[in-house]
Amino acid sequence: MNTSSPIRAIVTGHARGLGAALAEQLLARDVAVLGLSRSRHTSLKQRFSASLEEIELELADPERVAQWIATDALRAFVKGARTVLLINNAGTVQPIGPIEGQDAAAIATAVSLNVATPLMLASALAAASPDASDRRIVHISSGAARNAYAGWSIYCATKAALDHHARAVALDANRALRICSLAPGVIDTNMQAEIRGSGKDQFPLREKFEDLKRNGQLSTPEQSAAQLVDYALSDAFGETPVADIRDMAKPA
């Protein structure tokens, strides 16, 4: 593992979708990446063998995440880095549907994956990198954090939790740590396929997302990842704790 890069990044859910595109963008910019996911990426390690480290970890299980945090793996990865970046990308849109039909176990899984693990990793990163002069945390948020949608009560609530966590952490006024809960826009990923595959009784706005796909209005993971990484590594990152990449991409 080549850890000579002055910038090192941890990306959750790096095996597919936006997470895979984020990891690839960072690696292509000579940033060493630690990927945390339930499975390994099928090809990234072959292309970036010296710069990518992968850990298979069930991110929806807080106990396993806590056990991994208790090891020295994170501290060893960030040791000596000038800038460390955590991108909390892994998440789930399930359970979709009205409150009376939501499975209790699915709710617990969503809250664990979407909220508990990102908050645990954020705290762990801050503690593991005291010598880094620049620490950055990105929560991948959603417009659903800021607008309520029928059928998405769990997803909306969990993403709103990330937004408010970022606001509160920013008040800690730690000048060596910047944080932003960043909405990436609507991206053509497996999550979008899940949304389009849900029944209208579960998600009344399904047709809106079908139209976005039909009309070519979804961003590709690669397009969104490039914008996200540009912003995460920019001097402007952290000026506001809650943001939308679509606003960041607009010309001044």
mmCIF file of C-alpha atoms in Angstrom:
data_model
loop_
_atom_site.group_PDB
_atom_site.id
_atom_site.type_symbol
_atom_site.label_atom_id
_atom_site.label_comp_id
_atom_site.label_asym_id
_atom_site.label_seq_id
_atom_site.Cartn_x
_atom_site.Cartn_y
_atom_site.Cartn_z
ATOM 1 C CA MET A 1 0.000 0.000 0.000
ATOM 2 C CA ASN A 2 1.482 3.310 -1.122
ATOM 3 C CA THR A 3 0.699 5.920 1.530
ATOM 4 C CA SER A 4 3.176 8.532 0.290
ATOM 5 C CA SER A 5 0.361 10.747 -0.978
ATOM 6 C CA PRO A 6 -0.157 13.856 1.164
ATOM 7 C CA ILE A 7 -3.908 13.329 0.726
ATOM 8 C CA ARG A 8 -5.654 10.148 1.849
ATOM 9 C CA ALA A 9 -9.338 9.400 1.549
ATOM 10 C CA ILE A 10 -11.769 6.925 3.080
ATOM 11 C CA VAL A 11 -14.818 6.134 0.936
ATOM 12 C CA THR A 12 -17.710 4.002 2.167
ATOM 13 C CA GLY A 13 -19.726 1.938 -0.287
ATOM 14 C CA HIS A 14 -16.900 2.122 -2.848
ATOM 15 C CA ALA A 15 -17.800 -1.133 -4.623
ATOM 16 C CA ARG A 16 -20.492 0.264 -6.897
ATOM 17 C CA GLY A 17 -22.465 3.318 -7.993
ATOM 18 C CA LEU A 18 -21.452 6.763 -6.816
ATOM 19 C CA GLY A 19 -19.004 5.303 -4.279
ATOM 20 C CA ALA A 20 -17.104 3.465 -7.016
ATOM 21 C CA ALA A 21 -16.957 6.605 -9.131
ATOM 22 C CA LEU A 22 -15.729 8.643 -6.149
ATOM 23 C CA ALA A 23 -12.980 6.135 -5.388
ATOM 24 C CA GLU A 24 -11.905 6.064 -9.037
ATOM 25 C CA GLN A 25 -11.825 9.875 -9.247
ATOM 26 C CA LEU A 26 -9.647 10.112 -6.149
ATOM 27 C CA LEU A 27 -7.294 7.346 -7.243
ATOM 28 C CA ALA A 28 -6.908 8.966 -10.670
ATOM 29 C CA ARG A 29 -5.778 12.127 -8.865
ATOM 30 C CA ASP A 30 -3.076 10.178 -6.980
ATOM 31 C CA VAL A 31 -5.036 10.158 -3.729
ATOM 32 C CA ALA A 32 -4.604 6.986 -1.677
ATOM 33 C CA VAL A 33 -8.004 5.465 -0.930
ATOM 34 C CA LEU A 34 -9.297 3.162 1.790
ATOM 35 C CA GLY A 35 -12.543 1.626 0.570
ATOM 36 C CA LEU A 36 -15.021 0.298 3.125
ATOM 37 C CA SER A 37 -17.843 -1.835 1.768
ATOM 38 C CA ARG A 38 -19.520 -5.189 2.240
ATOM 39 C CA SER A 39 -17.672 -6.388 -0.894
ATOM 40 C CA ARG A 40 -14.607 -5.448 -2.907
ATOM 41 C CA HIS A 41 -14.661 -3.551 -6.182
ATOM 42 C CA THR A 42 -14.367 -5.917 -9.132
ATOM 43 C CA SER A 43 -11.565 -4.087 -10.966
ATOM 44 C CA LEU A 44 -10.233 -0.988 -9.174
ATOM 45 C CA LYS A 45 -7.591 -2.909 -7.227
ATOM 46 C CA GLN A 46 -6.139 -4.270 -10.462
ATOM 47 C CA ARG A 47 -5.722 -0.737 -11.833
ATOM 48 C CA PHE A 48 -4.595 0.980 -8.637
ATOM 49 C CA SER A 49 -2.881 -1.780 -6.701
ATOM 50 C CA ALA A 50 -0.469 0.541 -4.908
ATOM 51 C CA SER A 51 -3.004 3.207 -3.920
ATOM 52 C CA LEU A 52 -6.191 1.320 -3.003
ATOM 53 C CA GLU A 53 -6.794 -0.587 0.192
ATOM 54 C CA GLU A 54 -10.114 -2.401 0.594
ATOM 55 C CA ILE A 55 -11.807 -3.584 3.774
ATOM 56 C CA GLU A 56 -14.869 -5.816 3.624
ATOM 57 C CA LEU A 57 -17.127 -4.488 6.374
ATOM 58 C CA GLU A 58 -20.863 -4.761 6.982
ATOM 59 C CA LEU A 59 -21.556 -1.063 7.357
ATOM 60 C CA ALA A 60 -25.161 -1.662 8.430
ATOM 61 C CA ASP A 61 -23.921 -3.416 11.588
ATOM 62 C CA PRO A 62 -22.763 -0.790 14.127
ATOM 63 C CA GLU A 63 -21.196 -3.450 16.341
ATOM 64 C CA ARG A 64 -18.920 -4.625 13.527
ATOM 65 C CA VAL A 65 -18.114 -1.060 12.590
ATOM 66 C CA ALA A 66 -17.200 -0.300 16.209
ATOM 67 C CA GLN A 67 -14.970 -3.395 16.313
ATOM 68 C CA TRP A 68 -13.154 -2.246 13.184
ATOM 69 C CA ILE A 69 -12.753 1.279 14.547
ATOM 70 C CA ALA A 70 -11.194 -0.219 17.678
ATOM 71 C CA THR A 71 -8.387 -1.706 15.569
ATOM 72 C CA ASP A 72 -5.422 0.395 14.456
ATOM 73 C CA ALA A 73 -6.344 0.212 10.757
ATOM 74 C CA LEU A 74 -7.744 3.732 10.383
ATOM 75 C CA ARG A 75 -4.970 5.390 12.345
ATOM 76 C CA ALA A 76 -2.353 3.496 10.313
ATOM 77 C CA PHE A 77 -3.945 4.541 7.032
ATOM 78 C CA VAL A 78 -4.041 8.277 7.792
ATOM 79 C CA LYS A 79 -0.667 8.436 9.561
ATOM 80 C CA GLY A 80 1.572 11.078 8.038
ATOM 81 C CA ALA A 81 -1.075 12.559 5.742
ATOM 82 C CA ARG A 82 -1.391 16.314 5.417
ATOM 83 C CA THR A 83 -5.043 16.091 4.329
ATOM 84 C CA VAL A 84 -7.470 13.308 5.248
ATOM 85 C CA LEU A 85 -10.880 13.053 3.633
ATOM 86 C CA LEU A 86 -13.820 10.889 4.707
ATOM 87 C CA ILE A 87 -16.713 10.465 2.280
ATOM 88 C CA ASN A 88 -19.691 8.821 3.954
ATOM 89 C CA ASN A 89 -21.369 7.579 0.791
ATOM 90 C CA ALA A 90 -22.931 4.211 1.675
ATOM 91 C CA GLY A 91 -26.683 4.354 2.260
ATOM 92 C CA THR A 92 -30.062 2.841 1.524
ATOM 93 C CA VAL A 93 -33.410 4.246 0.407
ATOM 94 C CA GLN A 94 -35.297 1.313 1.899
ATOM 95 C CA PRO A 95 -37.817 0.865 3.447
ATOM 96 C CA ILE A 96 -40.031 2.694 0.953
ATOM 97 C CA GLY A 97 -43.697 3.037 1.793
ATOM 98 C CA PRO A 98 -46.143 4.455 4.342
ATOM 99 C CA ILE A 99 -45.314 4.103 8.015
ATOM 100 C CA GLU A 100 -47.717 1.257 8.751
ATOM 101 C CA GLY A 101 -46.055 -0.996 6.185
ATOM 102 C CA GLN A 102 -42.439 -0.474 7.203
ATOM 103 C CA ASP A 103 -40.557 -3.499 8.492
ATOM 104 C CA ALA A 104 -38.933 -2.888 11.891
ATOM 105 C CA ALA A 105 -35.711 -4.651 10.932
ATOM 106 C CA ALA A 106 -35.477 -2.625 7.711
ATOM 107 C CA ILE A 107 -35.884 0.596 9.709
ATOM 108 C CA ALA A 108 -33.073 -0.449 12.057
ATOM 109 C CA THR A 109 -30.822 -1.316 9.109
ATOM 110 C CA ALA A 110 -31.480 2.038 7.431
ATOM 111 C CA VAL A 111 -30.793 4.052 10.578
ATOM 112 C CA SER A 112 -27.609 2.061 11.225
ATOM 113 C CA LEU A 113 -26.276 2.397 7.681
ATOM 114 C CA ASN A 114 -27.464 5.936 6.957
ATOM 115 C CA VAL A 115 -26.818 7.542 10.346
ATOM 116 C CA ALA A 116 -24.965 5.510 12.978
ATOM 117 C CA THR A 117 -22.067 4.405 10.788
ATOM 118 C CA PRO A 118 -21.371 7.829 9.218
ATOM 119 C CA LEU A 119 -21.378 9.468 12.649
ATOM 120 C CA MET A 120 -19.145 6.757 14.106
ATOM 121 C CA LEU A 121 -16.655 7.042 11.264
ATOM 122 C CA ALA A 122 -16.639 10.842 11.438
ATOM 123 C CA SER A 123 -15.757 10.745 15.117
ATOM 124 C CA ALA A 124 -13.161 8.041 14.528
ATOM 125 C CA LEU A 125 -11.490 9.995 11.755
ATOM 126 C CA ALA A 126 -11.269 13.131 13.876
ATOM 127 C CA ALA A 127 -9.644 11.133 16.679
ATOM 128 C CA ALA A 128 -7.333 9.103 14.429
ATOM 129 C CA SER A 129 -5.775 12.036 12.583
ATOM 130 C CA PRO A 130 -4.683 14.609 15.196
ATOM 131 C CA ASP A 131 -1.528 15.488 13.245
ATOM 132 C CA ALA A 132 -3.271 16.221 9.952
ATOM 133 C CA SER A 133 -3.459 19.941 9.304
ATOM 134 C CA ASP A 134 -6.548 19.496 7.128
ATOM 135 C CA ARG A 135 -9.345 17.054 7.950
ATOM 136 C CA ARG A 136 -12.472 16.958 5.799
ATOM 137 C CA ILE A 137 -15.707 15.021 6.231
ATOM 138 C CA VAL A 138 -18.333 14.700 3.512
ATOM 139 C CA HIS A 139 -21.733 13.227 4.301
ATOM 140 C CA ILE A 140 -23.513 12.304 1.070
ATOM 141 C CA SER A 141 -26.918 13.823 1.745
ATOM 142 C CA SER A 142 -29.989 14.281 -0.447
ATOM 143 C CA GLY A 143 -32.670 16.756 -1.386
ATOM 144 C CA ALA A 144 -34.849 14.418 0.692
ATOM 145 C CA ALA A 145 -33.098 15.755 3.781
ATOM 146 C CA ARG A 146 -34.577 19.175 3.095
ATOM 147 C CA ASN A 147 -37.915 18.256 1.492
ATOM 148 C CA ALA A 148 -40.378 15.666 2.792
ATOM 149 C CA TYR A 149 -41.658 12.989 0.408
ATOM 150 C CA ALA A 150 -44.521 10.561 0.944
ATOM 151 C CA GLY A 151 -43.180 7.031 1.295
ATOM 152 C CA TRP A 152 -39.676 8.185 2.179
ATOM 153 C CA SER A 153 -40.071 8.982 5.870
ATOM 154 C CA ILE A 154 -37.050 6.882 6.903
ATOM 155 C CA TYR A 155 -34.805 8.080 4.081
ATOM 156 C CA CYS A 156 -35.796 11.719 4.643
ATOM 157 C CA ALA A 157 -35.236 11.456 8.389
ATOM 158 C CA THR A 158 -31.854 9.743 8.134
ATOM 159 C CA LYS A 159 -30.491 12.184 5.572
ATOM 160 C CA ALA A 160 -31.791 15.125 7.626
ATOM 161 C CA ALA A 161 -29.861 13.688 10.575
ATOM 162 C CA LEU A 162 -26.627 13.943 8.565
ATOM 163 C CA ASP A 163 -27.390 17.556 7.699
ATOM 164 C CA HIS A 164 -27.940 18.500 11.320
ATOM 165 C CA HIS A 165 -24.879 16.559 12.462
ATOM 166 C CA ALA A 166 -22.755 18.628 10.069
ATOM 167 C CA ARG A 167 -24.284 21.864 11.341
ATOM 168 C CA ALA A 168 -23.537 20.927 14.952
ATOM 169 C CA VAL A 169 -19.989 19.707 14.262
ATOM 170 C CA ALA A 170 -19.251 22.961 12.438
ATOM 171 C CA LEU A 171 -20.095 24.789 15.667
ATOM 172 C CA ASP A 172 -17.245 22.937 17.394
ATOM 173 C CA ALA A 173 -15.044 25.468 15.570
ATOM 174 C CA ASN A 174 -12.181 23.041 15.073
ATOM 175 C CA ARG A 175 -10.115 24.930 12.518
ATOM 176 C CA ALA A 176 -8.344 21.770 11.346
ATOM 177 C CA LEU A 177 -11.625 20.020 10.556
ATOM 178 C CA ARG A 178 -14.147 20.937 7.884
ATOM 179 C CA ILE A 179 -17.467 19.189 7.344
ATOM 180 C CA CYS A 180 -20.277 19.369 4.817
ATOM 181 C CA SER A 181 -23.442 17.349 4.292
ATOM 182 C CA LEU A 182 -23.603 17.518 0.521
ATOM 183 C CA ALA A 183 -26.537 16.627 -1.737
ATOM 184 C CA PRO A 184 -25.183 15.191 -5.021
ATOM 185 C CA GLY A 185 -28.225 15.691 -7.241
ATOM 186 C CA VAL A 186 -30.181 12.899 -8.931
ATOM 187 C CA ILE A 187 -27.795 10.202 -10.168
ATOM 188 C CA ASP A 188 -28.413 7.165 -12.366
ATOM 189 C CA THR A 189 -27.544 4.406 -9.873
ATOM 190 C CA ASN A 190 -29.047 1.199 -8.526
ATOM 191 C CA MET A 191 -30.852 3.302 -5.923
ATOM 192 C CA GLN A 192 -32.693 5.115 -8.703
ATOM 193 C CA ALA A 193 -33.670 1.761 -10.179
ATOM 194 C CA GLU A 194 -35.068 0.750 -6.776
ATOM 195 C CA ILE A 195 -37.100 3.962 -6.658
ATOM 196 C CA ARG A 196 -38.535 3.428 -10.144
ATOM 197 C CA GLY A 197 -39.326 -0.177 -9.237
ATOM 198 C CA SER A 198 -41.435 0.749 -6.202
ATOM 199 C CA GLY A 199 -45.226 0.807 -6.419
ATOM 200 C CA LYS A 200 -47.090 4.106 -6.600
ATOM 201 C CA ASP A 201 -48.856 3.141 -3.379
ATOM 202 C CA GLN A 202 -45.411 3.029 -1.749
ATOM 203 C CA PHE A 203 -43.956 6.100 -3.436
ATOM 204 C CA PRO A 204 -46.523 8.419 -5.080
ATOM 205 C CA LEU A 205 -43.818 10.469 -6.860
ATOM 206 C CA ARG A 206 -42.447 7.483 -8.756
ATOM 207 C CA GLU A 207 -43.512 8.913 -12.144
ATOM 208 C CA LYS A 208 -41.341 11.994 -11.564
ATOM 209 C CA PHE A 209 -38.250 9.806 -11.313
ATOM 210 C CA GLU A 210 -39.335 7.727 -14.293
ATOM 211 C CA ASP A 211 -39.551 10.963 -16.301
ATOM 212 C CA LEU A 212 -36.067 12.008 -15.205
ATOM 213 C CA LYS A 213 -34.673 8.708 -16.497
ATOM 214 C CA ARG A 214 -36.727 8.813 -19.701
ATOM 215 C CA ASN A 215 -35.690 12.383 -20.492
ATOM 216 C CA GLY A 216 -31.995 11.877 -19.799
ATOM 217 C CA GLN A 217 -32.005 14.203 -16.795
ATOM 218 C CA LEU A 218 -30.063 11.937 -14.460
ATOM 219 C CA SER A 219 -26.375 12.636 -13.874
ATOM 220 C CA THR A 220 -23.959 9.766 -14.349
ATOM 221 C CA PRO A 221 -22.014 8.610 -11.281
ATOM 222 C CA GLU A 222 -18.829 9.761 -13.020
ATOM 223 C CA GLN A 223 -20.143 13.287 -13.622
ATOM 224 C CA SER A 224 -21.352 13.660 -10.044
ATOM 225 C CA ALA A 225 -18.191 12.163 -8.576
ATOM 226 C CA ALA A 226 -15.986 14.624 -10.462
ATOM 227 C CA GLN A 227 -18.006 17.564 -9.129
ATOM 228 C CA LEU A 228 -18.047 16.169 -5.596
ATOM 229 C CA VAL A 229 -14.300 15.548 -5.477
ATOM 230 C CA ASP A 230 -13.550 18.958 -6.991
ATOM 231 C CA TYR A 231 -15.582 20.593 -4.246
ATOM 232 C CA ALA A 232 -14.362 18.349 -1.420
ATOM 233 C CA LEU A 233 -10.744 19.248 -2.216
ATOM 234 C CA SER A 234 -11.392 22.936 -2.877
ATOM 235 C CA ASP A 235 -10.584 25.862 -0.602
ATOM 236 C CA ALA A 236 -14.306 26.618 -0.401
ATOM 237 C CA PHE A 237 -15.159 23.277 1.164
ATOM 238 C CA GLY A 238 -16.600 23.622 4.656
ATOM 239 C CA GLU A 239 -17.638 27.250 4.335
ATOM 240 C CA THR A 240 -21.221 26.017 4.695
ATOM 241 C CA PRO A 241 -22.050 22.804 6.565
ATOM 242 C CA VAL A 242 -25.009 21.888 4.324
ATOM 243 C CA ALA A 243 -24.881 22.287 0.562
ATOM 244 C CA ASP A 244 -26.075 20.997 -2.806
ATOM 245 C CA ILE A 245 -23.499 20.192 -5.482
ATOM 246 C CA ARG A 246 -25.813 21.595 -8.132
ATOM 247 C CA ASP A 247 -25.454 25.005 -6.498
ATOM 248 C CA MET A 248 -21.684 24.612 -6.143
ATOM 249 C CA ALA A 249 -21.394 23.843 -9.860
ATOM 250 C CA LYS A 250 -23.184 26.994 -10.947
ATOM 251 C CA PRO A 251 -20.931 29.703 -12.386
ATOM 252 C CA ALA A 252 -20.418 32.771 -10.230
#
